[in-house]
mmCIF file of C-alpha atoms and ligand atoms in Angstrom:
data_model
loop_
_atom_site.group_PDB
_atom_site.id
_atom_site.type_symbol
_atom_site.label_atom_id
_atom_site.label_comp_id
_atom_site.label_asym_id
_atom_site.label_seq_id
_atom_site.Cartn_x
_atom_site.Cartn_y
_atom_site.Cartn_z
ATOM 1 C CA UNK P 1 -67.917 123.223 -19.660
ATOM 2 C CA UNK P 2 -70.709 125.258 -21.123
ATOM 3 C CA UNK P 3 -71.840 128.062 -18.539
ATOM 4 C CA UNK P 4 -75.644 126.179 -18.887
ATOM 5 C CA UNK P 5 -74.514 123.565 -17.172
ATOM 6 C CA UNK P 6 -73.227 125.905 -13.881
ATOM 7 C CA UNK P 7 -74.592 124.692 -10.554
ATOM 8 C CA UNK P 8 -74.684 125.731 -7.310
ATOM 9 C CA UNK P 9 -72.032 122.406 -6.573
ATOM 10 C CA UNK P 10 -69.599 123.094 -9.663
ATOM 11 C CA UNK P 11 -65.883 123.765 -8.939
ATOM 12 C CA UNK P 12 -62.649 124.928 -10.033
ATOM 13 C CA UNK P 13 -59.550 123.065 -9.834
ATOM 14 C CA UNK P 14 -56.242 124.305 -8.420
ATOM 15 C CA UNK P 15 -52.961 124.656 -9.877
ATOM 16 C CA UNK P 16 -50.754 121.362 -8.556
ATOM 17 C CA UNK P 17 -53.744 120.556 -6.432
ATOM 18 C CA UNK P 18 -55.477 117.536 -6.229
ATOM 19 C CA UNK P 19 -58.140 119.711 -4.650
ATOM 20 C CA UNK P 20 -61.672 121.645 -6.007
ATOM 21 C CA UNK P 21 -62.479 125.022 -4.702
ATOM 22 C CA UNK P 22 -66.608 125.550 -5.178
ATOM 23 C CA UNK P 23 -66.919 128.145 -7.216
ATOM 24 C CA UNK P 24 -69.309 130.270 -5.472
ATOM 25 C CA UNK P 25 -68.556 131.245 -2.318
ATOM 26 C CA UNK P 26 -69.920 133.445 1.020
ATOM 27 C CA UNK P 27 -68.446 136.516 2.375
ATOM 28 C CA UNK P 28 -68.224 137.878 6.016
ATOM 29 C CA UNK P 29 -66.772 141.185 5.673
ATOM 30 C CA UNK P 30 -68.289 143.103 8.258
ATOM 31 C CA UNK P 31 -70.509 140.948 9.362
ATOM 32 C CA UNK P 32 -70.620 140.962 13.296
ATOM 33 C CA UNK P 33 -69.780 137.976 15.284
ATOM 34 C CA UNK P 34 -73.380 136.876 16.892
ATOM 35 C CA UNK P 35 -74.876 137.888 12.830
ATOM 36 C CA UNK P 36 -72.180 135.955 11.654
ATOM 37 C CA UNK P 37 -73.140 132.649 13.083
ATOM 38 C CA UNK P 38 -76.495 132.975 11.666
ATOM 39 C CA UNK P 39 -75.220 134.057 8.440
ATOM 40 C CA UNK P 40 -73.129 131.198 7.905
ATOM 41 C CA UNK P 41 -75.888 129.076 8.718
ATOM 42 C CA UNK P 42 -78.254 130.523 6.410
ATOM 43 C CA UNK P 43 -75.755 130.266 3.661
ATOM 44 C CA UNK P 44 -75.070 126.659 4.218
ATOM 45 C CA UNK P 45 -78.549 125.861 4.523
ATOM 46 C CA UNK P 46 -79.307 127.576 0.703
ATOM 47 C CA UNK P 47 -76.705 125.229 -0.528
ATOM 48 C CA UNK P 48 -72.949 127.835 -0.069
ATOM 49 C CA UNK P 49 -70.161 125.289 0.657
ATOM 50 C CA UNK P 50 -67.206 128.057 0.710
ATOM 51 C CA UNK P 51 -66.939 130.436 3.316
ATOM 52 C CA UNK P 52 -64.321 133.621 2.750
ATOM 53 C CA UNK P 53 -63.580 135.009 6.126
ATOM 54 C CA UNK P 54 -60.059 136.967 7.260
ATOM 55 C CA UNK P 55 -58.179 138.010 10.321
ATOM 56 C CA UNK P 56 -58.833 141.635 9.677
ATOM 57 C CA UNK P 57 -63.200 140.652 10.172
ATOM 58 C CA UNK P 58 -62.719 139.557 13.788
ATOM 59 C CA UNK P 59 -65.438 136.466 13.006
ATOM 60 C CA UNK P 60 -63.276 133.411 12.418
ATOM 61 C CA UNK P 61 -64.650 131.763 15.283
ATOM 62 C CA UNK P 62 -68.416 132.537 14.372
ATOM 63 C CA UNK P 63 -67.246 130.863 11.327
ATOM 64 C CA UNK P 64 -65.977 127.711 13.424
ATOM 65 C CA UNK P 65 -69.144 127.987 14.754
ATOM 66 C CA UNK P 66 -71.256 128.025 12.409
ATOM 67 C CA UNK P 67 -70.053 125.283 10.542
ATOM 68 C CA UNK P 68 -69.742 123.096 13.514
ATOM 69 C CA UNK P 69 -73.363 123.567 14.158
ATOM 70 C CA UNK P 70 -74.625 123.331 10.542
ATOM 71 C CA UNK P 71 -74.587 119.473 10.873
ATOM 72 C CA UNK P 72 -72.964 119.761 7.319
ATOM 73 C CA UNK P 73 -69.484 117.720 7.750
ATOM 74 C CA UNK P 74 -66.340 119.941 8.280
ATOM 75 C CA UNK P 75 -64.842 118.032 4.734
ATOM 76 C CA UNK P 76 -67.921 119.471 2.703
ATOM 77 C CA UNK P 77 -67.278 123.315 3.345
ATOM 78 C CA UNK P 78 -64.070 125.083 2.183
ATOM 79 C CA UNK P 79 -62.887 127.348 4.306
ATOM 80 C CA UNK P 80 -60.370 130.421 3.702
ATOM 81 C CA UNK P 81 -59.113 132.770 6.048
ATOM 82 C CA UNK P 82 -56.490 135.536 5.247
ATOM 83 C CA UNK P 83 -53.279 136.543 7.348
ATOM 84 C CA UNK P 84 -53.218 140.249 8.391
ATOM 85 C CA UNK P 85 -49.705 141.148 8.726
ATOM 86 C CA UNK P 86 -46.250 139.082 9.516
ATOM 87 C CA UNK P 87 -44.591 138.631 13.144
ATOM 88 C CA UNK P 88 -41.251 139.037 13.930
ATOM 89 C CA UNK P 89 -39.670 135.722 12.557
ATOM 90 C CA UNK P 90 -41.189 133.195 10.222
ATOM 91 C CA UNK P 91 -42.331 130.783 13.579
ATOM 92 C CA UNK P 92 -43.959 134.178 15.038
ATOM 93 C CA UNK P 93 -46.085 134.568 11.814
ATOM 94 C CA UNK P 94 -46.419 130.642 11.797
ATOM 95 C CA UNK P 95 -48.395 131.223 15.223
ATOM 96 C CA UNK P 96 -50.648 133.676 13.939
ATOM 97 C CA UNK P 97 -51.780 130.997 11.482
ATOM 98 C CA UNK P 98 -52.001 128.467 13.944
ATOM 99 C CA UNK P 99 -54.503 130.545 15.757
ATOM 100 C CA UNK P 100 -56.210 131.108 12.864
ATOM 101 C CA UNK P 101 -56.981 127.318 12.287
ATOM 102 C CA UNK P 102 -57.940 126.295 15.918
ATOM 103 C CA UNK P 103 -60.316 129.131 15.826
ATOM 104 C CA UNK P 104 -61.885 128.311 12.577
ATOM 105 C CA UNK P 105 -61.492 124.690 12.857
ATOM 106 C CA UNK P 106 -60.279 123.352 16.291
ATOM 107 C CA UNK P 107 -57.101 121.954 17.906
ATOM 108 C CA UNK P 108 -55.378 119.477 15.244
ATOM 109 C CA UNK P 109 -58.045 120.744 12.839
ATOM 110 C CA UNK P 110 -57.334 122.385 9.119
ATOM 111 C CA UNK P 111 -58.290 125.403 6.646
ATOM 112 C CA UNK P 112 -58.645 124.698 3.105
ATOM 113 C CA UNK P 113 -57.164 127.995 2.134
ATOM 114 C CA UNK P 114 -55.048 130.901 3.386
ATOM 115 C CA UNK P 115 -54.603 133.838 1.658
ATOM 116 C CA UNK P 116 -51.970 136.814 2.464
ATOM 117 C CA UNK P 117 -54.291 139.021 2.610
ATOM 118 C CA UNK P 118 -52.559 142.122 1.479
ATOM 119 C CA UNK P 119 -48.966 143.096 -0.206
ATOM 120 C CA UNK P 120 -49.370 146.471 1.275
ATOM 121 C CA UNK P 121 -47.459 145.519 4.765
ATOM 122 C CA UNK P 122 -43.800 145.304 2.320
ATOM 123 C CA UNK P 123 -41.463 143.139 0.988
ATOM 124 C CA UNK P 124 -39.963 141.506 4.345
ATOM 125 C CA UNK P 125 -43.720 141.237 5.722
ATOM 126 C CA UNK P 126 -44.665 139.277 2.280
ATOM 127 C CA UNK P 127 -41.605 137.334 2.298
ATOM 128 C CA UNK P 128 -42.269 135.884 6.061
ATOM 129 C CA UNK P 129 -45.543 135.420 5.320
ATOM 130 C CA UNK P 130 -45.622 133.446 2.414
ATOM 131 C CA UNK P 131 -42.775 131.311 4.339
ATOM 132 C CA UNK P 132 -45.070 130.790 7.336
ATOM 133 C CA UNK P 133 -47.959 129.692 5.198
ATOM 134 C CA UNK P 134 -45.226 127.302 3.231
ATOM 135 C CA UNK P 135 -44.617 125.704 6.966
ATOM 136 C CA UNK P 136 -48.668 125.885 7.446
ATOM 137 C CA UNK P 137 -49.429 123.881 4.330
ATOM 138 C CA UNK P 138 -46.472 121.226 4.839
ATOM 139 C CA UNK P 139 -47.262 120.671 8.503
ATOM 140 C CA UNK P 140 -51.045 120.410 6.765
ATOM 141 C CA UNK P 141 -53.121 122.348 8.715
ATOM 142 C CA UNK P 142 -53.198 124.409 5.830
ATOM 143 C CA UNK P 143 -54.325 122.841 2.340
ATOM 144 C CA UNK P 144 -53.748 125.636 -0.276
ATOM 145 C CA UNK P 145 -52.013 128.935 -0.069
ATOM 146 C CA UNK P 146 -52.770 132.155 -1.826
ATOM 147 C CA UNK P 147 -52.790 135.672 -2.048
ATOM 148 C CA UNK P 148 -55.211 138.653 -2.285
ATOM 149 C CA UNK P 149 -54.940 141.872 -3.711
ATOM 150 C CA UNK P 150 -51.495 140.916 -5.608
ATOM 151 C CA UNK P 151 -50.389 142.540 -8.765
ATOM 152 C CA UNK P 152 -48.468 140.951 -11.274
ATOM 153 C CA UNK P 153 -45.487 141.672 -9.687
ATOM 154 C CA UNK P 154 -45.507 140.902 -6.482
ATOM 155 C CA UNK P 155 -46.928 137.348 -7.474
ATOM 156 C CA UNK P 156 -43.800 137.285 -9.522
ATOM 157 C CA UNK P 157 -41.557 137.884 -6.488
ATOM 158 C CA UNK P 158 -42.726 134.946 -4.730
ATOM 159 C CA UNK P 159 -40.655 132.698 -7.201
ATOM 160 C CA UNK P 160 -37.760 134.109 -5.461
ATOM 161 C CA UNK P 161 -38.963 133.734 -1.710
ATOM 162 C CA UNK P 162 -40.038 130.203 -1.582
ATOM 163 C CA UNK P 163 -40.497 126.206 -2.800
ATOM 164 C CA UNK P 164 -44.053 126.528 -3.889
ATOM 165 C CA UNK P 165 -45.522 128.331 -7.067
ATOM 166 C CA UNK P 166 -48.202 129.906 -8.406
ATOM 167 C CA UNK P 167 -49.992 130.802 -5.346
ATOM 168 C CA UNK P 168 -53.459 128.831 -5.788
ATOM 169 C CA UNK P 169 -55.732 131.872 -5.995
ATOM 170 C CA UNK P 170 -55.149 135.540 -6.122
ATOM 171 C CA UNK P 171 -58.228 137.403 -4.392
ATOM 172 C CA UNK P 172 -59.197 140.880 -6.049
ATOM 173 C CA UNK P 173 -61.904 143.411 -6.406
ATOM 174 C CA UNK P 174 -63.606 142.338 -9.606
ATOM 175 C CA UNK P 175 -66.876 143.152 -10.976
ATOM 176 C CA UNK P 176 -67.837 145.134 -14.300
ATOM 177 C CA UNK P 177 -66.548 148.207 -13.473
ATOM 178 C CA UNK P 178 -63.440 147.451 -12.425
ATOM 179 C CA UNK P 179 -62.363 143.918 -14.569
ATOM 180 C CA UNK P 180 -58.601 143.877 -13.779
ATOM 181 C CA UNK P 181 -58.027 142.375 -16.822
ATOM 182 C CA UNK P 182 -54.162 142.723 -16.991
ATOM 183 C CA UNK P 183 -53.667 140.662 -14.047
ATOM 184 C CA UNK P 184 -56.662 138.142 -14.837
ATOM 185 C CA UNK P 185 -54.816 137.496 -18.372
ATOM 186 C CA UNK P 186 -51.872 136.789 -15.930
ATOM 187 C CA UNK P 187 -53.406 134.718 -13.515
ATOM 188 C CA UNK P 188 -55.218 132.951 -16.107
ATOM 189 C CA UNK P 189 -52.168 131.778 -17.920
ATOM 190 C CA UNK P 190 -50.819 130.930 -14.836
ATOM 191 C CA UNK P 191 -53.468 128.595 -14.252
ATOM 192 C CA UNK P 192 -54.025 130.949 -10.689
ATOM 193 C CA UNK P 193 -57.829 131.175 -9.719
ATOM 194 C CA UNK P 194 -59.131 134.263 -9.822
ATOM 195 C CA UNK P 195 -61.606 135.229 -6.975
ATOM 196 C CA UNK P 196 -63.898 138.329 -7.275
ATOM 197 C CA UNK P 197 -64.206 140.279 -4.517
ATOM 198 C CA UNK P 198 -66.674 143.438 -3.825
ATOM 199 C CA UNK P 199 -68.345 140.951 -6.862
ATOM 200 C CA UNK P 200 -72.126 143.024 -5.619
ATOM 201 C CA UNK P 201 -70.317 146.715 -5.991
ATOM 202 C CA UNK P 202 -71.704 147.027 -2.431
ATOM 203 C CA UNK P 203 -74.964 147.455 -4.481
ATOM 204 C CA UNK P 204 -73.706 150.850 -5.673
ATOM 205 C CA UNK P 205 -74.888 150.056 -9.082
ATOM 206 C CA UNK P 206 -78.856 148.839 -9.035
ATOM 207 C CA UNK P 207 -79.467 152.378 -10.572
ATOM 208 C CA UNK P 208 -77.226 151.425 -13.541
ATOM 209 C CA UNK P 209 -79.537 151.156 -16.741
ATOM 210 C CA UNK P 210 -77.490 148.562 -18.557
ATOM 211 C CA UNK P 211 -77.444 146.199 -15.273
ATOM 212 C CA UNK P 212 -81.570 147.056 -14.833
ATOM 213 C CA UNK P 213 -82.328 146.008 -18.257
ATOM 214 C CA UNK P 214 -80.684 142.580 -17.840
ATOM 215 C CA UNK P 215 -82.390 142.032 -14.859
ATOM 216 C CA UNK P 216 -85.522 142.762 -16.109
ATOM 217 C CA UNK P 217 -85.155 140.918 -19.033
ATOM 218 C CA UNK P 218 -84.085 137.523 -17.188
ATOM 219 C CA UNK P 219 -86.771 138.972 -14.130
ATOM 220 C CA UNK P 220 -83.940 138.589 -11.786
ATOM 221 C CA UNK P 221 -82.067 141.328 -9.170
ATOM 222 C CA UNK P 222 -79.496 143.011 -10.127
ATOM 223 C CA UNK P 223 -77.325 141.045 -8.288
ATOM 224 C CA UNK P 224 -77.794 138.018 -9.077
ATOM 225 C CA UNK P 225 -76.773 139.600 -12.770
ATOM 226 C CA UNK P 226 -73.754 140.528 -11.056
ATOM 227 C CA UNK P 227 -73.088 137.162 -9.319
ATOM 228 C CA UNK P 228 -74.084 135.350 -12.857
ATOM 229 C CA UNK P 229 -71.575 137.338 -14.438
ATOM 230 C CA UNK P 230 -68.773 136.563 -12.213
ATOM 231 C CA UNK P 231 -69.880 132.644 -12.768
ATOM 232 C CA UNK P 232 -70.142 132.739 -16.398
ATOM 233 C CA UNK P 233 -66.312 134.378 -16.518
ATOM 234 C CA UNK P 234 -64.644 131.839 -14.502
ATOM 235 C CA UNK P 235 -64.079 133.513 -11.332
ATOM 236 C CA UNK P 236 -65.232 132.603 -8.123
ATOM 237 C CA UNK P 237 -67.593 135.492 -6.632
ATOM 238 C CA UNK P 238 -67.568 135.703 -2.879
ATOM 239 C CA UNK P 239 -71.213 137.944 -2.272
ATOM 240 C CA UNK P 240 -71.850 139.271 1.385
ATOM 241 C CA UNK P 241 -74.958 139.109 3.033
ATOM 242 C CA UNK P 242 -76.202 139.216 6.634
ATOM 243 C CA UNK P 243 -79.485 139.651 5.228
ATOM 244 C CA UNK P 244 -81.598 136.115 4.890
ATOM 245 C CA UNK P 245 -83.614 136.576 1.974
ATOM 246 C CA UNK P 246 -80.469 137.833 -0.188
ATOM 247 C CA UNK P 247 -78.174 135.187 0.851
ATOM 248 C CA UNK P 248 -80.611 132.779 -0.673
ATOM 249 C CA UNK P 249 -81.190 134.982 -3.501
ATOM 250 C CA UNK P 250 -77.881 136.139 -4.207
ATOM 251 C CA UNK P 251 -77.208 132.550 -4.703
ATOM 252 C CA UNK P 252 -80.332 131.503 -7.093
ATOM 253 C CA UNK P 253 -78.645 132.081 -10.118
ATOM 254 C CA UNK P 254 -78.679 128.999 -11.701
ATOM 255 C CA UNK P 255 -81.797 129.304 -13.800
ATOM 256 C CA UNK P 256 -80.699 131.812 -16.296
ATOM 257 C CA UNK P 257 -78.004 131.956 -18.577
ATOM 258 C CA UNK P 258 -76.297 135.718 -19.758
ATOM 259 C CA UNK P 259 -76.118 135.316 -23.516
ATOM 260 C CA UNK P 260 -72.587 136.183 -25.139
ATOM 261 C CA UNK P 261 -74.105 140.450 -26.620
ATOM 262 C CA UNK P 262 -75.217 140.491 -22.596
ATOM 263 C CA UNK P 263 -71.981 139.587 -21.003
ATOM 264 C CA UNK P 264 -70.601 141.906 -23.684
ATOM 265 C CA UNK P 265 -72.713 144.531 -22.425
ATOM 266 C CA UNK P 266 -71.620 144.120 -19.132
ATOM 267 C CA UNK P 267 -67.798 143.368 -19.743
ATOM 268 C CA UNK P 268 -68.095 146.942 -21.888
ATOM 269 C CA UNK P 269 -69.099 148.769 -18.225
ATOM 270 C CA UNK P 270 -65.210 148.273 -17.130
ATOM 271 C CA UNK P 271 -63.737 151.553 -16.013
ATOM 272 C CA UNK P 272 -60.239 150.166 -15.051
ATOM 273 C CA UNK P 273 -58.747 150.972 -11.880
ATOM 274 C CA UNK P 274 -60.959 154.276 -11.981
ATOM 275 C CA UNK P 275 -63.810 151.152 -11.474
ATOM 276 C CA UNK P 276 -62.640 150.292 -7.530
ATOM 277 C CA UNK P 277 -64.307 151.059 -4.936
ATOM 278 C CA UNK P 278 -61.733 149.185 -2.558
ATOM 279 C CA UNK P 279 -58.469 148.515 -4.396
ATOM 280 C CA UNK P 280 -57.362 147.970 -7.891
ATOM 281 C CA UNK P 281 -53.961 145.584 -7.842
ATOM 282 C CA UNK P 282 -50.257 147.882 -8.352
ATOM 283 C CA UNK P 283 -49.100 145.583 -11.384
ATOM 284 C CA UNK P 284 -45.493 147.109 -11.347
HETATM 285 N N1 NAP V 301 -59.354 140.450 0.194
HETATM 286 C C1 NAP V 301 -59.833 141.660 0.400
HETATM 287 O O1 NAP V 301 -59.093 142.645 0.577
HETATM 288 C C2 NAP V 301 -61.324 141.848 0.416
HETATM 289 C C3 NAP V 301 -61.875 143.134 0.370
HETATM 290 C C4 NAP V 301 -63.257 143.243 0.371
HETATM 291 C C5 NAP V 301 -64.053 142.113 0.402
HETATM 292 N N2 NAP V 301 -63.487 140.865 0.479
HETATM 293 C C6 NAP V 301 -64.306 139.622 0.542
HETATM 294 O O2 NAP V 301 -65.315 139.673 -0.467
HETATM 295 C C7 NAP V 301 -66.606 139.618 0.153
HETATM 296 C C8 NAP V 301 -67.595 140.443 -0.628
HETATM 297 O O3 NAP V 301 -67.223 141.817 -0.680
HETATM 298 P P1 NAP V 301 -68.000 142.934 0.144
HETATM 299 O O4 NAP V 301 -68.666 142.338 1.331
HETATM 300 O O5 NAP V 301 -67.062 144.037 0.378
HETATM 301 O O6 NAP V 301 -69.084 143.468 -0.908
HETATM 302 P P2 NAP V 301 -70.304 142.823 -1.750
HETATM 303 O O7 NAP V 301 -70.438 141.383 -1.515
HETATM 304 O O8 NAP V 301 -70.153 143.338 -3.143
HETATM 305 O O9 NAP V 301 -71.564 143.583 -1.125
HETATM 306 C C9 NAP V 301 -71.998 143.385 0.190
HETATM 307 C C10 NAP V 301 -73.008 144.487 0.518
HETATM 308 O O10 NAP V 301 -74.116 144.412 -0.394
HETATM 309 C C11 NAP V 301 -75.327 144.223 0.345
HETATM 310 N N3 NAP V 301 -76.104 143.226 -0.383
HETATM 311 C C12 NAP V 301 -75.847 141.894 -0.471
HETATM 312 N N4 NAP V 301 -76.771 141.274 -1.214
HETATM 313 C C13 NAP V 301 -77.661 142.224 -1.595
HETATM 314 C C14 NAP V 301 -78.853 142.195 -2.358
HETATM 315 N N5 NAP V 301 -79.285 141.053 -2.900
HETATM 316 N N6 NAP V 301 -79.530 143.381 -2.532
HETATM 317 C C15 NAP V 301 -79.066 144.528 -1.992
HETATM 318 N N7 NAP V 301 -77.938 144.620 -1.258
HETATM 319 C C16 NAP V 301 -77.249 143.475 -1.055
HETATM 320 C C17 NAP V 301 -74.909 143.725 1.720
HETATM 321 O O11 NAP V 301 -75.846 144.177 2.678
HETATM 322 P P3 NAP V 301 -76.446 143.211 3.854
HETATM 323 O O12 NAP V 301 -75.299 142.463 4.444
HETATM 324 O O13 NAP V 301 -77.032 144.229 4.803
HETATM 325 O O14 NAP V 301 -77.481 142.332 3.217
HETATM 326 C C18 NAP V 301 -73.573 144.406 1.910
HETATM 327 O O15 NAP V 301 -73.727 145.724 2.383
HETATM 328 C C19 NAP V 301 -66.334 140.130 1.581
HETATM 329 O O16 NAP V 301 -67.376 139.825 2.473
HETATM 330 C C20 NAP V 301 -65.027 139.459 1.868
HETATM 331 O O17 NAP V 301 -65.243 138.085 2.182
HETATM 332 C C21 NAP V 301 -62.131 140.728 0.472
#
């Protein structure tokens, strides 16, 4: 598909999925329980269908919320959560997934998505954890498993822990200055989504003259350059905002298109993993 034709409804598919994941999607890092609620709201209201929240934000149940009270129906928003660390045993780290769903989604309910959300914890901690989200996704209160903040390698490993592979997305810092692009080539061939997290630098980089001029030029923010960006390169950008007006404009980027010496501008702004602000991926 031609990025002209993006849309605030398009989708990616999934490796061995039947399932779509909407491309753009809404982040809750640090976004406080009571703000939460209304932030979720807002963002469904301006049209967000995908909500990325985590263990680790203490606001899955302002998610839950949120989404309950949006009117919108539960099977028209996609929902991912993350799992923080492992339990004891595979049925300990089972539970902590369990918890997850009822709080995001109700007794008996389901999350589209669960990601690990970190390899940091070790190998026996990423090993019962991608078990426990194997037993989530058969027993199908889990659609789609993932990871976040993988490198090559340990995405690699998980051939040897368990039944299903690729994971369905990998979840990474990605924006201009830091592009990943080792393990995007990977993922890519792998037929793994990619989704870009940090995808607004924080807004670190409005000062940035290259960015500035392509705003100007299209007479949009800054960040919606950034989100556009992220669109037009086949990721899925998860912006943050607990500020109204930017949720709605952070997501009004459908009426400009970044021509091919543009994104070349901006894919020339990578400084590797000097680029991160949070994390760049250990490949090796
Ligand atoms: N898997 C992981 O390890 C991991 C790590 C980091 C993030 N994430 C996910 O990715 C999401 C996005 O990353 P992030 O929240 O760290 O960073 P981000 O989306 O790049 O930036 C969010 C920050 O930018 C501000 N902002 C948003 N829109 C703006 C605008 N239009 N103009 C000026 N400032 C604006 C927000 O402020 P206000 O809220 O005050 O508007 C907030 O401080 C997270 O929320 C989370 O879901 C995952």
């Amino acid at each position: 598909m031609s990025t002209d034709q993006l849309s605030i409804q398009s989708t990616l598919g999934l490796p061995n999925s039947p399932d779509y994941i909407p491309q753009l999607g809404f982040g809750v890092y640090l976004s406080p329980p009571d703000k939460c609620v209304k932030s979720c709201l807002k963002a469904l209201e301006a049209g967000y269908r995908h909500i990325d929240t985590a263990q680790y934000y203490e606001n899955e149940e302002s998610v839950g919320r949120a989404v309950r009270e949006s009117g919108v129906p539960r099977q028209d928003v996609y929902l991912t959560t993350k799992i923080l660390s492992a339990g004891d045993d595979v049925d300990a780290t089972y539970q902590k997934i369990v918890d997850s769903v009822e709080k995001l989604s109700g007794k008996g309910g389901y999350v589209d998505l669960f990601l690990i959300h970190s390899p940091n914890g070790g190998e026996k901690a990423r090993k019962l954890m991608w078990l426990a989200l194997e037993k989530a996704k058969e027993a199908t209160i889990v659609r789609e498993i993932g990871v976040s903040n993988y490198g090559i390698q340990h995405i690699e490993e998980i051939k040897s822990i368990g039944k299903i592979w690729p994971p369905a997305v990998n979840q990474i810092e990605l924006h201009p200055w830091c592009q990943q692009r080792d393990c995007v080539e990977y993922c890519n061939r792998n037929n793994i989504v990619v989704e870009a997290y940090c995808p607004l630098v924080r807004n670190d980089k409005a000062q940035d003259e290259t960015l500035l001029e392509i705003s100007k030029k299209h007479n949009v923010s800054t960040n919606q350059v950034l989100v556009r960006w992220s669109l037009q390169n086949g990721l899925v950008p998860l912006p943050k905002s607990d500020t109204p007006s930017r949720i709605v404009s952070n997501a009004d980027v459908y009426n400009f298109n970044l021509n091919e010496g543009e994104m070349a501008r901006l894919n020339a702004l990578d400084q590797g993993d000097g680029g991160a602000i949070v994390q760049a991926v250990s490949n090796k």
